[in-house]
Structure formats: structure tokens, C-alpha cells
Amino acid sequence: MTATILDLDFETLPDRTVLPEQYHQASALVRIGGRPAAWVRVPVTGGAVTAAAVINAVRAQAEPAFWAALARRRMGVAESQPQSPAGWPRATVAVCTRDRPADLRRCLESLMRLPDDGQEILIIDSASNTGETRSVVAEFATVRYLRVERPGLNVARNAALHSATGDIVAFIDDDAVADTGWLRALVGAFANPLVLAATGLTLPLELETPAQEAFEAFTPFNRGFTPRTYTRGNIHPLAAGKAGAGVNMAVRREALLRVGDFDIALDAGTPTCSGGESEYFARIIRAGYRISYTPDALNWHCHRRTPAELRRAVYGYGVGIYAFWFSRLLAGELAVPLLAAIWFWRDQFPGMLRSLLRRPGAPPWPLPLDALRGCLAGPGAYLRARRAASKVTA
């Protein structure tokens, strides 16, 4: 059943929000003073969502961070939205794209609505098959276009890092939309010089199909509403993917000197399908630097709309995580088999059982099986991708 997306402020909730008649469910971002604070499912009654229903949903579903933020607000100590002082580093917003002109146009339109802090907007055209990507970029006079002839998301990310003029390179996927405060929050996360990467909160742009609902239930990009700083002391490098996702991340350009390029044998456009940012985050943590997660850096992702697209995505995420882990095993990181075994017995296997038995809240079958199939294919996919990469760079 499809659901509408609501964006509400807790202190100014409308008494009644009337919905189009096709919606019988709603998911709501609830803000406090304009800042993201909770993501809740709200019942629809008589074609509308009431303020009382939102309040009850928040009471039942919100994280402790919501109540802490509300208390600070009520006591008058809540922070304002991040401002961009003159001393902050300049940012480049990088969008890596390939043959998705409609998605790209929507993304660029959202970037045009960001506060102007002197940021550069850079489009990396990852070997698109037509000229439509260049045509879309030409509609936006202030956007810089760069084409790379070799496909691959990590190839495009490296091109962005090497050609950016900003000290911070903020990446957003072409099928995502930036919230107004997204970039300032990401740049503000780099106040500590040890922070080499930052990530933000990503919520669904729409939940119009069962596949999109299943995507959000099974593999959400939402990392919660509590800011966190990840270090070698609180996260293992092999689990660094918990810090965030490539749809919403930023990297200091000097990371090229500290930890090197993204691994071009990983992620979209290669047999490994994904895993590129997880591997990069692992290197950052291993080198003693930090990754900052801030929910104020909000963007919205358009999830896969059809069952076939969803299954391919879930399979690809499985391939990517095991390809990344296998790359670390080849580098001599002997903890990989133990971590894989723990993940299987604590998460994957119980999830498959719940799905088969149709337990409440379990992911729909066969998504857990698709993910496991991808995991098993990951090591071989990495070897093929690395051979292909070595031929190009030789």
C-alpha cells in the first residue's frame, strides 16, 4: 500500500492535513525548530492526518534524541540551523551520473535552492551513452560539466576529488534531492581537523510502490537522528559502512593525500555493484581519522520503484559488501571470515527465517535470499573487477 510523505514541524502541527484520496498511510519527518528530529509512521483517518495522530506516533516511535532536542528547544538552548561563516572551507557539490537525465534535472533543481555560500556544483558524466546528460547540465548556467570516458562510480568519484576546486567535496546521488540545510550541515561537520569524511540523513523521496516500501524496510539509508563521530575506538574498520552511505557523504579533498583514491574495482559500473564508500570509510578509520554523522545533513532518495529493480539493488548491495571484505582479506586482514560469520548468524540467517515464516516486520521474501546470493558472488566479482581495472591502468 502506497504512503504519502509529510514534512512537519512539531511546534506548528496543523490540526488536520488532508491527503489525496489514493493515500491510506503516511510517513512523516517531524522537525523541531526546522531540524530533522524523528521519522514516524502515522495513521490516516477519514482521508487526513491529525495533529493528535502525529503526536501519538512520535510518542510511540521517536528516538530519545527527539525528546532531548525538544527539551533543549523548550529551555531555549537549542542551536540554530548551521550558518556558514567566512572562515569555513569552500565546498564542491559533486553529482556522478550516467544516462539518467530526468533524475539529474530534479537533483540539480534542488541544488539551485541551496543557500549560496560560494559552492561549486560539478557534474561528472560517467560515460553516458547519449548527449542528454550534457544537455541537462547546459540548462544550469552555474554548473560545471566534466565527462569521463570510463564508466564506474568510483572512477567518477576520483575524477570529482581530483578536479574539484572546493576543500570539501560533497557527494549526492543523481536520484536524490537535497534539503535546504544539507550542504551547510555537511560542511559544518568538518570543524574538527581529524574529520576526514562526513555523512548525513537520507529519507525516501516517495513511497509510491510496494517495492519502495520494501526498500525502506529492508535496506534504508536512515542512520537515525543522533549525531555521531566514528573513530577507531568505537567502530571496526570493516564495519565502517555503518557510518553512512554514498548517496549523502562528503570528503576532504586532502583525503587523496591521506588515504588515496577510491578503489575503482568497487561499486556501480563494475561487477562488484557497490561497496565503494564502505571500503573508503574503512581506510579513513584505519588511518586514525574520523567520520562525522549529522542528521541535519538531510537529503531525499528516490528508491527503486519496481520489484525487479529492488531485487537487483539488494543483490548488488550483497555483492558489494563481500567484495569490499574480500579486498581486505587479500590485503591480509584476517578478521574478515570471523566478521562474515558473525553477520550471517546474528543477522542474515535470522532475517531469512523471519522472512520465510512471514513474521511481523520481516523483509519480504526473497529479498534476504537475494542479498545472500550477492554476498556469495562478491569475492569472484571483486577478482574480475580488479583484473579489469589492472588492464586499464597498466
Short mmCIF file of C-alpha atoms in Angstrom, two decimals:
data_model
loop_
_atom_site.label_atom_id
_atom_site.label_comp_id
_atom_site.label_asym_id
_atom_site.label_seq_id
_atom_site.Cartn_x
_atom_site.Cartn_y
_atom_site.Cartn_z
CA MET A 1 0.00 0.00 0.00
CA THR A 2 1.45 3.36 -1.01
CA ALA A 3 2.14 6.09 1.53
CA THR A 4 2.49 9.82 1.24
CA ILE A 5 5.47 11.66 2.71
CA LEU A 6 4.83 14.52 5.12
CA ASP A 7 7.33 17.13 6.31
CA LEU A 8 6.08 18.66 9.58
CA ASP A 9 7.36 20.82 12.42
CA PHE A 10 6.35 19.55 15.85
CA GLU A 11 5.71 23.05 17.21
CA THR A 12 3.43 24.11 14.36
CA LEU A 13 1.50 20.94 13.57
CA PRO A 14 -1.65 21.61 11.52
CA ASP A 15 -4.81 20.37 13.20
CA ARG A 16 -5.65 18.30 10.13
CA THR A 17 -3.72 17.54 6.95
CA VAL A 18 -5.99 16.36 4.14
CA LEU A 19 -4.40 13.83 1.79
CA PRO A 20 -5.17 12.84 -1.79
CA GLU A 21 -7.70 10.03 -1.80
CA GLN A 22 -5.26 7.35 -3.01
CA TYR A 23 -3.27 7.50 0.24
CA HIS A 24 -4.27 5.47 3.25
CA GLN A 25 -0.91 5.64 5.03
CA ALA A 26 1.62 8.37 5.75
CA SER A 27 5.25 8.58 6.79
CA ALA A 28 6.34 11.85 8.34
CA LEU A 29 9.58 13.65 9.01
CA VAL A 30 8.98 15.59 12.20
CA ARG A 31 11.26 18.57 12.77
CA ILE A 32 11.97 20.67 15.83
CA GLY A 33 12.81 24.26 15.00
CA GLY A 34 13.38 23.25 11.39
CA ARG A 35 15.86 20.50 12.21
CA PRO A 36 15.14 16.80 11.50
CA ALA A 37 14.16 15.04 14.72
CA ALA A 38 12.02 11.94 14.01
CA TRP A 39 10.73 9.68 11.23
CA VAL A 40 7.39 8.10 12.08
CA ARG A 41 4.53 6.16 10.51
CA VAL A 42 1.22 7.97 11.02
CA PRO A 43 -2.29 6.53 10.58
CA VAL A 44 -4.67 8.16 8.12
CA THR A 45 -8.27 8.59 9.29
CA GLY A 46 -11.03 9.90 7.07
CA GLY A 47 -8.56 10.92 4.38
CA ALA A 48 -6.49 13.06 6.73
CA VAL A 49 -3.67 13.04 9.27
CA THR A 50 -4.42 14.83 12.52
CA ALA A 51 -2.05 16.59 14.90
CA ALA A 52 -3.07 14.14 17.61
CA ALA A 53 -2.13 11.20 15.41
CA VAL A 54 1.31 12.70 14.77
CA ILE A 55 1.87 13.32 18.47
CA ASN A 56 0.86 9.76 19.33
CA ALA A 57 3.16 8.39 16.61
CA VAL A 58 6.06 10.43 17.96
CA ARG A 59 5.42 9.20 21.49
CA ALA A 60 5.48 5.59 20.30
CA GLN A 61 8.24 5.70 17.68
CA ALA A 62 10.63 8.63 18.18
CA GLU A 63 14.20 8.08 19.34
CA PRO A 64 15.45 9.55 22.63
CA ALA A 65 17.22 12.19 20.51
CA PHE A 66 13.82 13.69 19.70
CA TRP A 67 12.95 14.31 23.33
CA ALA A 68 16.41 15.69 24.06
CA ALA A 69 16.07 18.13 21.15
CA LEU A 70 12.58 19.14 22.26
CA ALA A 71 13.80 19.74 25.83
CA ARG A 72 16.66 21.93 24.60
CA ARG A 73 14.22 23.86 22.44
CA ARG A 74 11.78 24.40 25.31
CA MET A 75 14.59 25.58 27.57
CA GLY A 76 15.82 27.98 24.91
CA VAL A 77 19.20 26.33 24.41
CA ALA A 78 18.57 24.64 21.06
CA GLU A 79 21.10 25.50 18.41
CA SER A 80 20.03 27.34 15.28
CA GLN A 81 20.47 25.92 11.81
CA PRO A 82 24.17 25.83 10.83
CA GLN A 83 25.36 29.11 9.38
CA SER A 84 28.29 29.41 7.01
CA PRO A 85 30.87 31.85 8.34
CA ALA A 86 33.55 33.25 6.11
CA GLY A 87 36.17 31.02 7.68
CA TRP A 88 34.50 27.77 6.66
CA PRO A 89 36.10 25.75 3.85
CA ARG A 90 34.61 26.13 0.38
CA ALA A 91 32.63 23.17 -0.91
CA THR A 92 32.22 21.44 -4.24
CA VAL A 93 28.96 19.53 -4.69
CA ALA A 94 29.64 16.55 -6.95
CA VAL A 95 26.96 14.55 -8.75
CA CYS A 96 28.19 11.40 -10.51
CA THR A 97 25.67 10.39 -13.16
CA ARG A 98 25.13 8.15 -16.16
CA ASP A 99 22.14 8.18 -18.52
CA ARG A 100 19.56 9.44 -16.00
CA PRO A 101 18.68 12.92 -17.31
CA ALA A 102 15.30 13.23 -15.59
CA ASP A 103 16.74 12.29 -12.19
CA LEU A 104 19.69 14.62 -12.75
CA ARG A 105 17.45 17.58 -13.58
CA ARG A 106 15.44 17.07 -10.40
CA CYS A 107 18.65 16.83 -8.35
CA LEU A 108 20.10 19.99 -9.90
CA GLU A 109 16.89 21.90 -9.29
CA SER A 110 17.23 21.08 -5.59
CA LEU A 111 20.88 22.16 -5.57
CA MET A 112 19.88 25.51 -7.05
CA ARG A 113 17.74 26.10 -3.95
CA LEU A 114 20.67 25.76 -1.53
CA PRO A 115 21.91 28.91 0.23
CA ASP A 116 24.69 30.47 -1.82
CA ASP A 117 27.90 30.04 0.16
CA GLY A 118 30.09 30.17 -2.92
CA GLN A 119 29.90 26.43 -3.52
CA GLU A 120 30.83 24.88 -6.83
CA ILE A 121 28.44 22.38 -8.44
CA LEU A 122 30.21 19.77 -10.54
CA ILE A 123 28.59 17.09 -12.69
CA ILE A 124 30.70 14.04 -13.52
CA ASP A 125 29.24 12.37 -16.61
CA SER A 126 30.28 8.74 -16.26
CA ALA A 127 30.44 7.78 -19.94
CA SER A 128 26.75 8.32 -20.73
CA ASN A 129 25.60 6.72 -23.96
CA THR A 130 23.75 9.81 -25.22
CA GLY A 131 24.18 13.57 -25.05
CA GLU A 132 21.19 14.07 -22.78
CA THR A 133 23.27 14.45 -19.62
CA ARG A 134 25.27 17.29 -21.15
CA SER A 135 22.05 18.89 -22.39
CA VAL A 136 20.51 18.85 -18.91
CA VAL A 137 23.63 20.42 -17.38
CA ALA A 138 23.53 23.15 -20.04
CA GLU A 139 20.18 24.29 -18.60
CA PHE A 140 22.01 25.41 -15.42
CA ALA A 141 24.47 28.17 -16.21
CA THR A 142 26.48 27.93 -12.98
CA VAL A 143 27.07 24.17 -13.12
CA ARG A 144 30.39 22.75 -14.33
CA TYR A 145 30.37 19.64 -16.53
CA LEU A 146 33.11 17.02 -16.68
CA ARG A 147 32.94 13.82 -18.71
CA VAL A 148 34.94 10.69 -18.00
CA GLU A 149 35.10 8.05 -20.71
CA ARG A 150 35.43 5.04 -18.46
CA PRO A 151 32.23 4.04 -16.61
CA GLY A 152 32.33 3.30 -12.92
CA LEU A 153 31.05 5.22 -9.91
CA ASN A 154 34.40 5.19 -8.12
CA VAL A 155 36.12 6.36 -11.31
CA ALA A 156 33.73 9.31 -11.33
CA ARG A 157 34.24 9.96 -7.61
CA ASN A 158 38.00 10.09 -8.12
CA ALA A 159 37.56 12.49 -11.02
CA ALA A 160 35.46 14.72 -8.76
CA LEU A 161 38.08 14.72 -5.99
CA HIS A 162 40.90 15.49 -8.41
CA SER A 163 39.10 18.28 -10.29
CA ALA A 164 37.11 19.95 -7.50
CA THR A 165 38.02 23.50 -6.52
CA GLY A 166 36.48 23.23 -3.05
CA ASP A 167 38.28 21.90 0.01
CA ILE A 168 35.23 19.75 0.87
CA VAL A 169 33.66 17.56 -1.82
CA ALA A 170 30.02 16.74 -1.02
CA PHE A 171 28.56 13.83 -2.99
CA ILE A 172 24.86 13.41 -3.70
CA ASP A 173 23.38 10.75 -5.98
CA ASP A 174 21.61 11.87 -9.13
CA ASP A 175 18.38 10.22 -7.92
CA ALA A 176 18.41 12.20 -4.67
CA VAL A 177 17.19 15.67 -3.71
CA ALA A 178 19.00 17.98 -1.29
CA ASP A 179 17.16 19.55 1.62
CA THR A 180 17.86 23.26 2.04
CA GLY A 181 20.21 22.81 5.00
CA TRP A 182 22.00 19.77 3.60
CA LEU A 183 25.27 21.30 2.43
CA ARG A 184 25.82 23.66 5.35
CA ALA A 185 25.32 20.81 7.80
CA LEU A 186 27.79 18.58 5.95
CA VAL A 187 30.44 21.30 5.73
CA GLY A 188 29.90 22.19 9.38
CA ALA A 189 30.71 18.58 10.33
CA PHE A 190 34.36 19.21 9.39
CA ALA A 191 35.06 21.64 12.27
CA ASN A 192 37.38 19.04 13.82
CA PRO A 193 40.51 18.70 11.64
CA LEU A 194 40.59 14.95 12.27
CA VAL A 195 37.24 14.51 10.49
CA LEU A 196 38.11 13.31 7.01
CA ALA A 197 34.56 12.38 5.92
CA ALA A 198 31.01 13.27 6.90
CA THR A 199 27.65 11.67 6.21
CA GLY A 200 24.02 12.67 6.66
CA LEU A 201 20.45 11.50 6.99
CA THR A 202 18.73 10.16 3.88
CA LEU A 203 14.96 9.57 3.78
CA PRO A 204 12.71 8.31 0.97
CA LEU A 205 11.58 10.90 -1.54
CA GLU A 206 8.47 8.84 -2.23
CA LEU A 207 6.81 5.62 -1.15
CA GLU A 208 4.51 5.17 -4.10
CA THR A 209 5.04 1.47 -4.80
CA PRO A 210 5.34 -1.73 -2.74
CA ALA A 211 8.94 -2.04 -3.95
CA GLN A 212 9.80 1.35 -2.49
CA GLU A 213 8.17 0.40 0.80
CA ALA A 214 10.17 -2.85 0.82
CA PHE A 215 13.41 -0.98 0.04
CA GLU A 216 12.87 1.34 3.00
CA ALA A 217 12.03 -1.58 5.28
CA PHE A 218 14.91 -3.84 4.21
CA THR A 219 17.81 -1.56 3.34
CA PRO A 220 17.14 2.02 4.48
CA PHE A 221 19.75 4.79 4.27
CA ASN A 222 18.38 6.26 7.51
CA ARG A 223 21.10 6.22 10.21
CA GLY A 224 18.94 7.87 12.85
CA PHE A 225 18.68 11.27 14.50
CA THR A 226 21.63 11.17 16.90
CA PRO A 227 24.85 12.85 15.73
CA ARG A 228 27.83 10.54 15.99
CA THR A 229 31.55 10.66 15.42
CA TYR A 230 33.12 7.37 14.37
CA THR A 231 36.71 6.60 15.31
CA ARG A 232 38.93 3.55 15.56
CA GLY A 233 37.86 3.41 19.22
CA ASN A 234 34.15 2.85 18.57
CA ILE A 235 33.89 1.12 15.19
CA HIS A 236 35.90 -1.59 13.45
CA PRO A 237 37.13 -0.51 10.01
CA LEU A 238 35.38 -3.50 8.40
CA ALA A 239 32.07 -2.20 9.79
CA ALA A 240 32.66 1.40 8.73
CA GLY A 241 29.75 1.26 6.29
CA LYS A 242 27.50 1.86 9.32
CA ALA A 243 28.72 5.46 9.26
CA GLY A 244 26.62 6.33 6.23
CA ALA A 245 26.03 5.85 2.53
CA GLY A 246 27.45 7.30 -0.66
CA VAL A 247 24.13 8.94 -1.52
CA ASN A 248 24.91 11.51 1.18
CA MET A 249 28.56 11.96 2.07
CA ALA A 250 31.36 14.49 1.95
CA VAL A 251 35.13 14.05 1.90
CA ARG A 252 38.01 16.44 2.49
CA ARG A 253 39.88 16.81 -0.78
CA GLU A 254 43.11 16.24 1.14
CA ALA A 255 41.89 12.67 1.74
CA LEU A 256 43.61 11.92 -1.56
CA LEU A 257 46.91 12.52 0.22
CA ARG A 258 45.87 10.82 3.47
CA VAL A 259 44.22 7.61 2.24
CA GLY A 260 44.36 7.75 -1.57
CA ASP A 261 41.74 7.35 -4.31
CA PHE A 262 38.53 5.34 -4.20
CA ASP A 263 39.08 1.72 -5.27
CA ILE A 264 37.98 1.58 -8.94
CA ALA A 265 37.39 -2.18 -8.67
CA LEU A 266 34.38 -1.46 -6.43
CA ASP A 267 30.89 -0.02 -6.86
CA ALA A 268 28.46 0.67 -9.70
CA GLY A 269 29.75 0.14 -13.20
CA THR A 270 31.88 -2.86 -12.17
CA PRO A 271 30.98 -6.49 -11.36
CA THR A 272 31.03 -5.59 -7.64
CA CYS A 273 27.94 -3.32 -7.94
CA SER A 274 28.52 -1.38 -4.68
CA GLY A 275 30.80 -1.19 -1.63
CA GLY A 276 32.94 1.75 -2.73
CA GLU A 277 32.20 4.16 0.09
CA SER A 278 32.34 1.41 2.74
CA GLU A 279 35.86 0.50 1.67
CA TYR A 280 36.88 4.18 1.67
CA PHE A 281 35.40 4.74 5.11
CA ALA A 282 37.33 1.70 6.34
CA ARG A 283 40.61 3.25 5.19
CA ILE A 284 39.75 6.52 6.90
CA ILE A 285 39.06 4.79 10.21
CA ARG A 286 42.09 2.50 9.88
CA ALA A 287 44.36 5.53 9.30
CA GLY A 288 43.23 7.10 12.58
CA TYR A 289 40.89 9.75 11.21
CA ARG A 290 37.21 10.32 11.97
CA ILE A 291 33.85 10.18 10.20
CA SER A 292 31.09 12.50 11.41
CA TYR A 293 27.40 11.65 11.01
CA THR A 294 24.94 14.52 11.30
CA PRO A 295 21.18 14.14 10.77
CA ASP A 296 20.93 17.86 9.94
CA ALA A 297 22.54 17.00 6.59
CA LEU A 298 19.27 15.72 5.12
CA ASN A 299 18.56 14.58 1.61
CA TRP A 300 15.82 12.53 0.00
CA HIS A 301 16.38 9.45 -2.20
CA CYS A 302 14.06 8.07 -4.86
CA HIS A 303 14.02 4.36 -4.04
CA ARG A 304 13.72 1.63 -6.69
CA ARG A 305 10.16 1.57 -7.99
CA THR A 306 9.73 -1.97 -9.34
CA PRO A 307 10.29 -5.41 -7.79
CA ALA A 308 12.92 -6.23 -10.41
CA GLU A 309 14.87 -3.05 -9.68
CA LEU A 310 14.61 -3.68 -5.95
CA ARG A 311 15.89 -7.24 -6.21
CA ARG A 312 18.81 -6.14 -8.38
CA ALA A 313 19.70 -3.44 -5.87
CA VAL A 314 19.56 -5.79 -2.86
CA TYR A 315 21.63 -8.38 -4.73
CA GLY A 316 24.15 -5.67 -5.64
CA TYR A 317 24.48 -4.50 -2.04
CA GLY A 318 25.29 -8.08 -1.04
CA VAL A 319 27.91 -8.34 -3.80
CA GLY A 320 29.46 -5.04 -2.77
CA ILE A 321 29.86 -5.73 0.94
CA TYR A 322 31.53 -9.10 0.38
CA ALA A 323 33.67 -7.70 -2.45
CA PHE A 324 34.88 -5.00 -0.04
CA TRP A 325 35.56 -7.54 2.70
CA PHE A 326 37.33 -9.85 0.26
CA SER A 327 39.56 -6.97 -0.84
CA ARG A 328 40.59 -6.53 2.79
CA LEU A 329 41.18 -10.28 3.18
CA LEU A 330 43.55 -10.14 0.21
CA ALA A 331 45.31 -7.26 1.97
CA GLY A 332 45.92 -9.51 4.98
CA GLU A 333 43.03 -8.53 7.26
CA LEU A 334 42.36 -11.90 8.87
CA ALA A 335 39.31 -10.72 10.84
CA VAL A 336 37.17 -10.87 7.67
CA PRO A 337 35.98 -14.51 7.97
CA LEU A 338 35.04 -14.03 11.62
CA LEU A 339 33.08 -10.85 10.87
CA ALA A 340 31.29 -12.51 7.97
CA ALA A 341 30.34 -15.48 10.15
CA ILE A 342 29.04 -13.24 12.94
CA TRP A 343 26.97 -11.20 10.48
CA PHE A 344 25.48 -14.33 8.95
CA TRP A 345 24.46 -15.99 12.23
CA ARG A 346 23.30 -12.83 14.02
CA ASP A 347 21.61 -11.00 11.15
CA GLN A 348 21.30 -12.73 7.80
CA PHE A 349 20.17 -16.19 8.88
CA PRO A 350 17.59 -14.99 11.45
CA GLY A 351 16.33 -12.47 8.90
CA MET A 352 15.84 -15.21 6.33
CA LEU A 353 13.90 -17.31 8.83
CA ARG A 354 11.64 -14.40 9.79
CA SER A 355 11.02 -13.67 6.14
CA LEU A 356 10.20 -17.30 5.31
CA LEU A 357 7.84 -17.51 8.29
CA ARG A 358 6.28 -14.13 7.40
CA ARG A 359 6.89 -12.71 10.86
CA PRO A 360 5.64 -9.15 11.51
CA GLY A 361 8.19 -6.62 10.39
CA ALA A 362 10.22 -9.19 8.47
CA PRO A 363 11.50 -8.25 4.98
CA PRO A 364 9.50 -9.70 2.11
CA TRP A 365 10.78 -12.91 0.57
CA PRO A 366 13.01 -13.37 -1.43
CA LEU A 367 14.98 -10.20 -0.60
CA PRO A 368 17.09 -11.88 2.15
CA LEU A 369 17.93 -14.66 -0.30
CA ASP A 370 18.88 -12.11 -2.97
CA ALA A 371 21.23 -10.42 -0.50
CA LEU A 372 22.84 -13.75 0.43
CA ARG A 373 23.27 -14.71 -3.23
CA GLY A 374 25.02 -11.39 -3.75
CA CYS A 375 27.32 -11.99 -0.80
CA LEU A 376 28.39 -15.35 -2.19
CA ALA A 377 29.14 -13.73 -5.55
CA GLY A 378 31.16 -10.89 -4.03
CA PRO A 379 34.67 -12.40 -3.91
CA GLY A 380 34.56 -13.58 -7.53
CA ALA A 381 33.12 -10.24 -8.64
CA TYR A 382 36.00 -8.41 -6.96
CA LEU A 383 38.61 -10.55 -8.67
CA ARG A 384 37.01 -9.89 -12.08
CA ALA A 385 36.76 -6.17 -11.41
CA ARG A 386 40.34 -5.94 -10.20
CA ARG A 387 41.61 -7.74 -13.30
CA ALA A 388 39.66 -5.34 -15.49
CA ALA A 389 40.99 -2.34 -13.56
CA SER A 390 44.58 -3.54 -13.84
CA LYS A 391 44.30 -3.83 -17.63
CA VAL A 392 43.15 -0.23 -17.91
CA THR A 393 45.76 1.20 -15.55
CA ALA A 394 48.64 -0.93 -16.87
#
